[in-house]
Coordinates of C-alpha atoms in Angstrom, one line a residue:
Chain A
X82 CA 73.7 28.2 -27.3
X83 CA 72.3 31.5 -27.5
X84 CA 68.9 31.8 -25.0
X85 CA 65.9 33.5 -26.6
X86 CA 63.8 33.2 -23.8
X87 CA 61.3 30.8 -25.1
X88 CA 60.6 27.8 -22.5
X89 CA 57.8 24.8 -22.6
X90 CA 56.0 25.3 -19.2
X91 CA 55.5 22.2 -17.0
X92 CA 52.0 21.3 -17.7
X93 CA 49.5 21.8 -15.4
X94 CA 48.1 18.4 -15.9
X95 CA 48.1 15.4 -13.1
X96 CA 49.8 12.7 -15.0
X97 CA 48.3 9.8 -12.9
X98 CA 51.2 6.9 -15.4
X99 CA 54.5 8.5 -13.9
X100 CA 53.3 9.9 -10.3
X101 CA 54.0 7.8 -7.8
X102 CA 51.5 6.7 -4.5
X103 CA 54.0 6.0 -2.6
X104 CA 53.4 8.3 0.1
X105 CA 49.8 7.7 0.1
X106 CA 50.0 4.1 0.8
X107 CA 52.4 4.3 3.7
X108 CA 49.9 6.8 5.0
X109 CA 46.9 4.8 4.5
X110 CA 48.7 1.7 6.0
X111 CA 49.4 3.7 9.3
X112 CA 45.2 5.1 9.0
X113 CA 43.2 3.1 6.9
X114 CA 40.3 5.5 8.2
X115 CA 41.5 7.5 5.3
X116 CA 40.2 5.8 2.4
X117 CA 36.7 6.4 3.5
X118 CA 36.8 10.1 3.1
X119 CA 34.4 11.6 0.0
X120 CA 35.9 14.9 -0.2
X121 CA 32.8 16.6 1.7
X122 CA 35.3 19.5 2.8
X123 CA 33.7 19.5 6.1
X124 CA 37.4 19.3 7.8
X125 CA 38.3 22.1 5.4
X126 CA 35.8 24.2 6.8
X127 CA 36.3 23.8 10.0
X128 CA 40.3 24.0 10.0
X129 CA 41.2 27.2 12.2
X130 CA 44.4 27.2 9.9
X131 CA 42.7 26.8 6.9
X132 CA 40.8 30.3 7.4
X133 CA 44.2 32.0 6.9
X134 CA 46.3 30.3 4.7
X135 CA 45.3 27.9 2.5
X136 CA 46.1 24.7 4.2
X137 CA 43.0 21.9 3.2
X138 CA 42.8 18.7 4.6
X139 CA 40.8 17.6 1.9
X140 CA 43.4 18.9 -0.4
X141 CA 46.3 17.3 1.1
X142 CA 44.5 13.8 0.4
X143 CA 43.4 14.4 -3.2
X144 CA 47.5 15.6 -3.8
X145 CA 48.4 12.4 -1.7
X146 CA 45.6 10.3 -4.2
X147 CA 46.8 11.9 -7.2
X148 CA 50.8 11.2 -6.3
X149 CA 51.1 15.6 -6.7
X150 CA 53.3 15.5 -3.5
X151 CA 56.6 18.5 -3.0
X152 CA 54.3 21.1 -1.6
X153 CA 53.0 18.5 1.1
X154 CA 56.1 19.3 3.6
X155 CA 55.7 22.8 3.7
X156 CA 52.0 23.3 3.6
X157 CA 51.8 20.5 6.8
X158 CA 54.0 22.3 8.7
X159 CA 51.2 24.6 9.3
X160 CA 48.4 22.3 11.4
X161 CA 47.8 22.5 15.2
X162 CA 46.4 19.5 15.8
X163 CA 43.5 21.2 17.1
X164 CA 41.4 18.4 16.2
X165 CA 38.2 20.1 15.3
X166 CA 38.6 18.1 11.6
X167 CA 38.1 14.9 13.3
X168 CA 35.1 16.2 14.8
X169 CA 33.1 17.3 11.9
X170 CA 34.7 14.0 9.7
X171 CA 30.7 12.5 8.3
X172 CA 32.8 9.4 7.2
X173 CA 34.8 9.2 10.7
X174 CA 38.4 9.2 9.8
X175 CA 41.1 9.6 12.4
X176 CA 42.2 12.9 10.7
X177 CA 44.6 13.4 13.2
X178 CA 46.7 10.3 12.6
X179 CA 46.6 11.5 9.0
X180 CA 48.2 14.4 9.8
X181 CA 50.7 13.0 12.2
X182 CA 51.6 10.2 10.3
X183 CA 51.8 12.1 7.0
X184 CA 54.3 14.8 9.4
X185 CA 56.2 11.6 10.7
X186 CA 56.8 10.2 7.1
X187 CA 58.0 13.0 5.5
X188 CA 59.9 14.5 8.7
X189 CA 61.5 11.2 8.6
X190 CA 62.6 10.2 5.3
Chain B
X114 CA -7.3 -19.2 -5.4
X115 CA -9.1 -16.1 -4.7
X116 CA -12.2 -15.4 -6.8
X117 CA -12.7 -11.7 -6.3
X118 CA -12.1 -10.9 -9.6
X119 CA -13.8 -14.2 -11.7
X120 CA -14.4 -13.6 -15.7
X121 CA -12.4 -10.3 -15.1
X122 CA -9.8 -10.3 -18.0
X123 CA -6.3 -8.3 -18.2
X124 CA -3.7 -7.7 -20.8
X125 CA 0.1 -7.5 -19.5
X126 CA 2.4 -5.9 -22.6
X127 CA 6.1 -6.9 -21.6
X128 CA 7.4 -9.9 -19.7
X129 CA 10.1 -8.2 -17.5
X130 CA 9.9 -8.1 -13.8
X131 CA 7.5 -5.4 -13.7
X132 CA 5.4 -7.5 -16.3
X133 CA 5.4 -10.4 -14.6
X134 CA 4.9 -8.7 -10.8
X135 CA 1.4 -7.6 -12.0
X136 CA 0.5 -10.7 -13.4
X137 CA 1.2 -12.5 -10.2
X138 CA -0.8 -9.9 -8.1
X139 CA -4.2 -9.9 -10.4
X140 CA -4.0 -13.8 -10.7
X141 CA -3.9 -13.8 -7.2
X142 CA -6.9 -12.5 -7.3
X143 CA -8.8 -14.4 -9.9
X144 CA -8.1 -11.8 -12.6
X145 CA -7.9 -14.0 -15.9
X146 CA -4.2 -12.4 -17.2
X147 CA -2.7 -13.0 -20.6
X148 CA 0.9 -11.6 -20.9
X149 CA 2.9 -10.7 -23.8
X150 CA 6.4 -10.6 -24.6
X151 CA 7.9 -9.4 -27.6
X152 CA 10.7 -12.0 -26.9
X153 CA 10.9 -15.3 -26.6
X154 CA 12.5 -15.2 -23.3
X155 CA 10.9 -14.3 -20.0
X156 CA 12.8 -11.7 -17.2
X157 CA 13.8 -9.3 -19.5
X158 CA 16.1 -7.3 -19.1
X159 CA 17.4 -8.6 -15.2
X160 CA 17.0 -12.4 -16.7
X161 CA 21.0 -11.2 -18.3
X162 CA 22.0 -9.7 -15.1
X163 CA 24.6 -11.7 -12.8
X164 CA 24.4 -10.2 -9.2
X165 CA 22.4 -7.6 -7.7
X166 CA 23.2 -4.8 -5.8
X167 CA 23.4 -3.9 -3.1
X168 CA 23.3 -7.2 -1.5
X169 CA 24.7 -8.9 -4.4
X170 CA 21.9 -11.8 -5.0
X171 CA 21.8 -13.2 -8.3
X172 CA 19.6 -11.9 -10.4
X173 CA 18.4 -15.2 -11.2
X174 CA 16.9 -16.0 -8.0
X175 CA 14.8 -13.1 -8.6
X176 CA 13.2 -13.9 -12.0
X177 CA 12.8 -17.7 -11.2
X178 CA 10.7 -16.6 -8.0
X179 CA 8.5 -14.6 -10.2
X180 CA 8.5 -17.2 -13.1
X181 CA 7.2 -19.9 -11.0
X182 CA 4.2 -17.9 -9.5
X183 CA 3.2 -17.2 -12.4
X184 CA 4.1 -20.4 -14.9
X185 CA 0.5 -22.0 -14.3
X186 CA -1.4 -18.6 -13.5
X187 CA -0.8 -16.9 -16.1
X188 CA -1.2 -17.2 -20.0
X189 CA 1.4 -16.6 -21.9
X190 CA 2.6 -14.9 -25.7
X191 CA 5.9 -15.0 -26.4
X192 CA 7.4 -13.6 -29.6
X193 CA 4.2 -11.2 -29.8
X194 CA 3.2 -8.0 -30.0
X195 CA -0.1 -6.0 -30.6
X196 CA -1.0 -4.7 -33.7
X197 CA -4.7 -2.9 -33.3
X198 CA -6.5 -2.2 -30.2
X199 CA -10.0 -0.7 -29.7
X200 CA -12.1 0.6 -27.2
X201 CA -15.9 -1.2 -27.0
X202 CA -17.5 0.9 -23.9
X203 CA -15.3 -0.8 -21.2
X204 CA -13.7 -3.6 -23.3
X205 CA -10.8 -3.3 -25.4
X206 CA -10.5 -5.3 -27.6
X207 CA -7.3 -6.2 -28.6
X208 CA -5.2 -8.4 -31.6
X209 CA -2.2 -9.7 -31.5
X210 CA 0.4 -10.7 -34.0
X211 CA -0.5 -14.3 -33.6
X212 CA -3.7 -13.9 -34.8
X213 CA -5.1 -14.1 -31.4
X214 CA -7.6 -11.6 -30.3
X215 CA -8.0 -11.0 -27.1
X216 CA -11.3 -9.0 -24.8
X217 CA -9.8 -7.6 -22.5
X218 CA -10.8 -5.2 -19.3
X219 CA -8.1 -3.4 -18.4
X220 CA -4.3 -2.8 -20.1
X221 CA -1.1 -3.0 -18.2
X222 CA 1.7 -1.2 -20.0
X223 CA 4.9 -2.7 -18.1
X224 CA 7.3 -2.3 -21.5
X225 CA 10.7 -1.5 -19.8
X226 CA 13.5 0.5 -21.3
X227 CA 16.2 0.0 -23.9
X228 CA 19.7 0.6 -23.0
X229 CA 21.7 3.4 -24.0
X230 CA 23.7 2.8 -27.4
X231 CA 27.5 3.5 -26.2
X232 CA 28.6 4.3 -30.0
X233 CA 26.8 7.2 -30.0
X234 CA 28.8 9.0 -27.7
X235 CA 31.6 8.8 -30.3
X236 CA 34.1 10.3 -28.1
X237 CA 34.4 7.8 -25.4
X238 CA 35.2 5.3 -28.2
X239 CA 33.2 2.3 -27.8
X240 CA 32.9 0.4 -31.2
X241 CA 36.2 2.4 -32.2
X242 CA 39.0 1.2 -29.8
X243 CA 40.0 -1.8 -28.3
X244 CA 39.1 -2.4 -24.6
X245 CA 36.2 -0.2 -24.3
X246 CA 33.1 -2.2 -22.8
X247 CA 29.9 -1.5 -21.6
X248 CA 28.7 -2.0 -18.3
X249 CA 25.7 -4.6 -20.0
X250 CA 28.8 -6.5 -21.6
X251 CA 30.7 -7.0 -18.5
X252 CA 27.7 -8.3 -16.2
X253 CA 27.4 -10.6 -19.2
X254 CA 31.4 -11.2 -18.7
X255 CA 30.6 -12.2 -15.0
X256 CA 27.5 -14.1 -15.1
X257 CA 28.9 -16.6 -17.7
X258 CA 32.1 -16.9 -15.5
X259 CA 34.2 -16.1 -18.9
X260 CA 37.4 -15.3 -18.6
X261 CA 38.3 -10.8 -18.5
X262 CA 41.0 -10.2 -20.7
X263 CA 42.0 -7.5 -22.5
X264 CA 42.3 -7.8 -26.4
X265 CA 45.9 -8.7 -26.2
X266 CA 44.5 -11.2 -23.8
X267 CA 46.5 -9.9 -20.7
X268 CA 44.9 -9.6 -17.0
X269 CA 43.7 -5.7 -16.9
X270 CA 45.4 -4.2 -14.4
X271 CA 44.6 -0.4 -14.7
X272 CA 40.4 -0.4 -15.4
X273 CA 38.0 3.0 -15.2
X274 CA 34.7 2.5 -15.2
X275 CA 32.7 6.0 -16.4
X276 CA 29.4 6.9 -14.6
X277 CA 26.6 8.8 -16.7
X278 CA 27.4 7.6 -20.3
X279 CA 23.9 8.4 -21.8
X280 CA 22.5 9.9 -18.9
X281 CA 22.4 13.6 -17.7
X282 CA 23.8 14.7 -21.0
X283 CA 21.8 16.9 -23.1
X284 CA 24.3 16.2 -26.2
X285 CA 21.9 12.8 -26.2
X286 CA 19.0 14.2 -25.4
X287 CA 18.5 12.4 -21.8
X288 CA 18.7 15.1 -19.0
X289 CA 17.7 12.6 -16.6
X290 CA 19.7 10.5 -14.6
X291 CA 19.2 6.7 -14.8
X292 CA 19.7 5.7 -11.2
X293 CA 21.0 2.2 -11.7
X294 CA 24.3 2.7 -12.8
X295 CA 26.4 4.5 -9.7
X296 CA 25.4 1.2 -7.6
X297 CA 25.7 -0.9 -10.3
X298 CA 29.4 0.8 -11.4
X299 CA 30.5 0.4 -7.8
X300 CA 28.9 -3.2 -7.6
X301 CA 31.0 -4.3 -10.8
X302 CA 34.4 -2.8 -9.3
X303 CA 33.8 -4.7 -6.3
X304 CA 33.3 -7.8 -8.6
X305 CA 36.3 -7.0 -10.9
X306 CA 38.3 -6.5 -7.7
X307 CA 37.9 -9.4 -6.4
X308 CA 38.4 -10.8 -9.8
X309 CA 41.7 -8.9 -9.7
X310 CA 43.1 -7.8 -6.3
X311 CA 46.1 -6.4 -7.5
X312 CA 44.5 -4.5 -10.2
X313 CA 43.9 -0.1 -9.5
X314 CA 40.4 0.2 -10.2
X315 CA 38.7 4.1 -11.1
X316 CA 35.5 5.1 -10.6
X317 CA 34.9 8.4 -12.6
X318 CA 32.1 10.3 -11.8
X319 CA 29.7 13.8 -11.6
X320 CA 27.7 12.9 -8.8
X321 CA 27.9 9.5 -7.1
X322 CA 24.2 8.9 -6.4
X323 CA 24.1 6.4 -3.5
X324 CA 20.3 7.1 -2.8
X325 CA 19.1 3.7 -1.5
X326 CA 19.3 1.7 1.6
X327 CA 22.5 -0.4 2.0
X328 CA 24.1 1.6 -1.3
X329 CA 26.3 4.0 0.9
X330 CA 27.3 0.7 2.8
X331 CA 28.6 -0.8 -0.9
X332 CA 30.6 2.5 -1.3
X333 CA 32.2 2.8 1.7
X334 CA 33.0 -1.6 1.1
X335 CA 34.4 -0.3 -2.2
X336 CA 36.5 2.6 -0.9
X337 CA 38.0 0.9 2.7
X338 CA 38.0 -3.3 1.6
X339 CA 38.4 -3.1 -2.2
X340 CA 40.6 0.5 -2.1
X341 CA 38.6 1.7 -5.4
X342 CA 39.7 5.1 -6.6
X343 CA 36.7 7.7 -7.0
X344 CA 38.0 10.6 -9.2
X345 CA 35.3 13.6 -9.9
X346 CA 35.4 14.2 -13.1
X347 CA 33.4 13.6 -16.4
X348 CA 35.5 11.7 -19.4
X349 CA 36.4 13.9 -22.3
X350 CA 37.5 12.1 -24.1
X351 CA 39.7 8.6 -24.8
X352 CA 42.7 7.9 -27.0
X353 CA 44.1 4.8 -27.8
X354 CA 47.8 3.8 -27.7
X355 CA 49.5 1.5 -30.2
X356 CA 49.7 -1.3 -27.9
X357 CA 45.7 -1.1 -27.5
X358 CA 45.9 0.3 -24.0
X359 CA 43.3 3.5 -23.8
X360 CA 44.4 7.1 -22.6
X361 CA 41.7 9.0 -20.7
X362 CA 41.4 13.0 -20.4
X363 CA 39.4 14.4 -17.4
X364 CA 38.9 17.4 -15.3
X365 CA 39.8 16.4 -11.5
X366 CA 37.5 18.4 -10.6
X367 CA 37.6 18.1 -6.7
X368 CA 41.9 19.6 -7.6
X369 CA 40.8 21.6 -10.4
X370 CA 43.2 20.1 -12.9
X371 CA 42.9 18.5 -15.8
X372 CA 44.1 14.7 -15.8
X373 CA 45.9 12.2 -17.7
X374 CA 45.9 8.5 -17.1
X375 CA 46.8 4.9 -18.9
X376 CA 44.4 2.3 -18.6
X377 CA 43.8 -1.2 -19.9
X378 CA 40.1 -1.7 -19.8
X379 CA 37.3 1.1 -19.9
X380 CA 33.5 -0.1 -18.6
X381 CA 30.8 2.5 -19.7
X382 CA 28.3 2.4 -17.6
X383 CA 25.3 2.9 -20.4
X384 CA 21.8 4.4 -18.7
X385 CA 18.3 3.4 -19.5
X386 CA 16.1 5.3 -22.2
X387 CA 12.5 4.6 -23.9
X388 CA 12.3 1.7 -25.6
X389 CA 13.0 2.3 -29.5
X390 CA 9.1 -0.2 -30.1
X391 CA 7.3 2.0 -27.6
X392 CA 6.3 4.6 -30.8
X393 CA 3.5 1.7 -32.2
X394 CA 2.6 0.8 -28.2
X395 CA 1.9 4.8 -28.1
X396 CA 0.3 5.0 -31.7
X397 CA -2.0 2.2 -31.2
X398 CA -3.1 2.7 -27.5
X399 CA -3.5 6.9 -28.1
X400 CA -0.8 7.3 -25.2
X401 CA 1.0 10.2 -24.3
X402 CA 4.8 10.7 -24.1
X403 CA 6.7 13.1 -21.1
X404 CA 10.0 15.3 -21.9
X405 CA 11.6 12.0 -21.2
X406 CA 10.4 10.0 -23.6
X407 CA 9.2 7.1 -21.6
X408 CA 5.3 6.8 -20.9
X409 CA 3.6 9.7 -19.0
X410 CA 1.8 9.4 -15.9
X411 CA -1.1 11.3 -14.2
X412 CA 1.1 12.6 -11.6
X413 CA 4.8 11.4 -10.1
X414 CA 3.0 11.1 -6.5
X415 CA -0.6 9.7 -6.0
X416 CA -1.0 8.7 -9.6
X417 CA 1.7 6.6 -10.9
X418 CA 0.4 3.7 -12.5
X419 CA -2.5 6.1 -14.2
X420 CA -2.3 6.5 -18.0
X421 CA -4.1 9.5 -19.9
X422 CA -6.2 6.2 -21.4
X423 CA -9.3 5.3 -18.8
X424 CA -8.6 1.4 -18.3
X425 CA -4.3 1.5 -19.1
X426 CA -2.2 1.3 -16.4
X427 CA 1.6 1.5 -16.6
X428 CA 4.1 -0.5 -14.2
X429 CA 7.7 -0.2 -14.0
X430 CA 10.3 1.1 -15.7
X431 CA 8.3 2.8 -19.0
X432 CA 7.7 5.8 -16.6
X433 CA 11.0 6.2 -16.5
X434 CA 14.4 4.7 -14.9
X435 CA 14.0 2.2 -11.4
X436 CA 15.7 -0.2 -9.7
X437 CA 14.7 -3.7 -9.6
X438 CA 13.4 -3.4 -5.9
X439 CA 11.1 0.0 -7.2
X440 CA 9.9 -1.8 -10.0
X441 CA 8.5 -4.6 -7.7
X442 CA 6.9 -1.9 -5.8
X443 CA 5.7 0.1 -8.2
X444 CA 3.9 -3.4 -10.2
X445 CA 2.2 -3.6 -6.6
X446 CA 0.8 -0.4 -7.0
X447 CA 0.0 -0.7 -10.5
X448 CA -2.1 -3.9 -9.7
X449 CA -3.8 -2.2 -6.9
X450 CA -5.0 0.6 -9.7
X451 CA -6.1 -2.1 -11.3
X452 CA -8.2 -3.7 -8.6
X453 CA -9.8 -0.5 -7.5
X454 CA -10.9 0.4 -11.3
X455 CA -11.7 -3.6 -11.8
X456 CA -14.3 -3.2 -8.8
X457 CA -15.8 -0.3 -10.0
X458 CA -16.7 -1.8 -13.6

């Protein structure tokens, strides 16, 4: 068939019915601390990585929420581990487990 | 009894908690009150209520407490409302709709609020589909123990509740924000998951308002025991699928995307406004009205209870929205007004 050029875009709409939570819930069966976060962006702040590329903790938990999950492999990669999110965390989650749990799922599967 | 106040005489227009707060201070103090409530019920609006947050008492409890100090203090009118008032030096003197007329010293306004009417926001459906509730309805749901289904009488096992429906919206002319309904949303998903543990439950909301002691303890039980979703976002609108299940469109705002999701059960949670029959109390008692609509005070700090009227106080929830534990405060203070301008007559 002859190609005119014309495609429909993937929209850019969360469609909550067919994404799935999968990864989410393994994550928050490993730290349950994570459910108690209320997107402050405190952690985000803070991040030493996040004030050069745009890795976001908070981010990477309202993708994992939402089920919005490919980039997450790539953009983890980036963390230290410094800590300093855990620190600053006004609703005390083990941010660090997060992270390493999240790195440990998908490095695993 | 106390006799401070003998042959003193007060007026109490509305039988809700607030009503029935002052009317247990001031006959506490010999104050001779009469009560009316345009109703034949007494509790108003929290006598429909099931539990309470945020420690989740029954509502009941609350209004039988007041009901039986009151039952042999107090005189009361049920099914009544004024209908001419007049001012005789410090007297008013005051006839009701039974015929009664009544000298009274001092008024206490305590007429409440109405709640928001959901059909008006046409867009979130209420009255139109299926499965859309409001948050009034489902307390009802719980309180009489009746069975939740949906309207193809399945268990619901996707539910949104939507914060702010007929508050902070100028579209309805209520800028205000009615303060009840984030505890009260967050109170009923706790209920409906508990109801339904395997159901997702969403919370959608601008702000979540958690002002009060023990309310940020009830949202963090809602987000780490109960695993209720809170999604940012107002509701744009809702569409409803063939098989009666709703579709809901809203900004995630905290992603920045617009969202789509199925649900079987939408709870608005409608806010508090001024009472549609507060235009005659006005009319005939020469009171004044704020931006708001509801009853206007002398000031929001050190004057309350004070009315623009020498002798009318105001308790409660006509000055605007109040949770049941501020209302109770707030008829204290409004029957210590009382006393102080009671001692001075």
């Amino acid at each position: 068939m002859k190609n005119w050029g014309f495609t429909i875009p993937k929209a850019n709409q969360i469609n909550f019915n067919n994404n799935s939570l999968e990864l989410y819930n393994k994550v928050i069966e490993r730290e349950p601390s994570l459910l108690g976060c209320i997107f402050c962006g405190s952690c985000t702040a803070t991040c030493s990585t996040g004030s050069f590329t745009y890795f976001s903790l908070r981010n990477i938990n309202i993708s994992l929420q939402r089920g919005e999950t490919n980039h997450l492999k790539e953009i983890i990669s980036k963390c230290m581990l410094c800590g300093k999110c855990q620190l600053v965390c006004p609703r005390n989650v083990n941010t660090r487990n997060v992270l390493l749990s999240l790195m440990d799922i998908l490095n695993n599967n | 009894m106390n006799e401070l106040f003998k042959g003193k005489k007060a007026l109490i227009v509305g039988g809700g908690i607030a009503g029935l707060e002052v009317a247990n201070q001031l006959a506490e103090t010999g104050v001779t009150v009469h009560l009316i409530e345009k109703t034949n019920v007494i509790g108003g609006h929290v006598s429909q209520w099931y539990q309470v947050f945020p420690d989740r008492d029954l509502a009941d409890n609350i209004v039988n407490n007041l009901k039986n100090k009151t039952k042999s203090k107090v005189n009361f009118h049920f099914s009544t409302f004024i209908t001419k008032s007049e001012k005789n030096k410090n007297d008013y003197i005051v006839e009701l709709s039974d015929g009664e007329s009544i000298v009274a010293d001092t008024i206490i306004l305590a007429t409440g609020f109405d709640v928001f009417n959901a059909a008006i926001k046409e867009e979130y459906g209420y009255s139109i589909y299926h499965n859309v509730i409001t948050s009034v309805e489902l307390e009802k749901k719980l309180k009489n123990k009746s069975k939740i289904l949906t309207t193809t009488s399945k268990e619901p096992e996707n539910i949104a509740f939507i914060h702010c429906v007929g508050s902070r919206d100028e579209k309805v002319n209520h800028r205000y924000c009615s303060k009840v309904c984030c505890a009260t949303a967050v109170k009923q998903a706790i209920e409906l998951s508990e109801i339904f543990p395997n159901a997702q439950i969403f919370c959608f909301y601008m702000d979540l308002r958690m002002f009060d002691r023990y309310f940020e303890e009830l949202y963090y039980e809602a987000q780490i025991k109960h695993k209720i979703k809170f999604i940012r976002g107002r509701l744009s609108e809702v569409a409803e699928n063939q098989d009666e299940t709703l579709v809901l469109k809203t900004e995630d705002t905290l992603s920045g995307k617009p969202l789509k999701l199925t649900i079987d059960m939408l709870v608005l949670m409608v806010g508090m406004e001024a009472p549609r029959d507060n235009e005659h109390i006005i009319k005939t008692l020469n009171l004044e009205k704020s931006t708001d609509s509801f009853l206007r005070n002398k000031d929001e700090h050190l004057n309350k209870n004070i009315s623009n009227q020498e002798g009318i106080f105001l308790a409660g929830t006509c000055t605007g929205p109040k949770t049941i534990s501020e209302t109770i405060a707030d008829a204290r203070s409004a029957a210590t007004e009382v006393m102080k301008y009671l001692n001075k007559q």
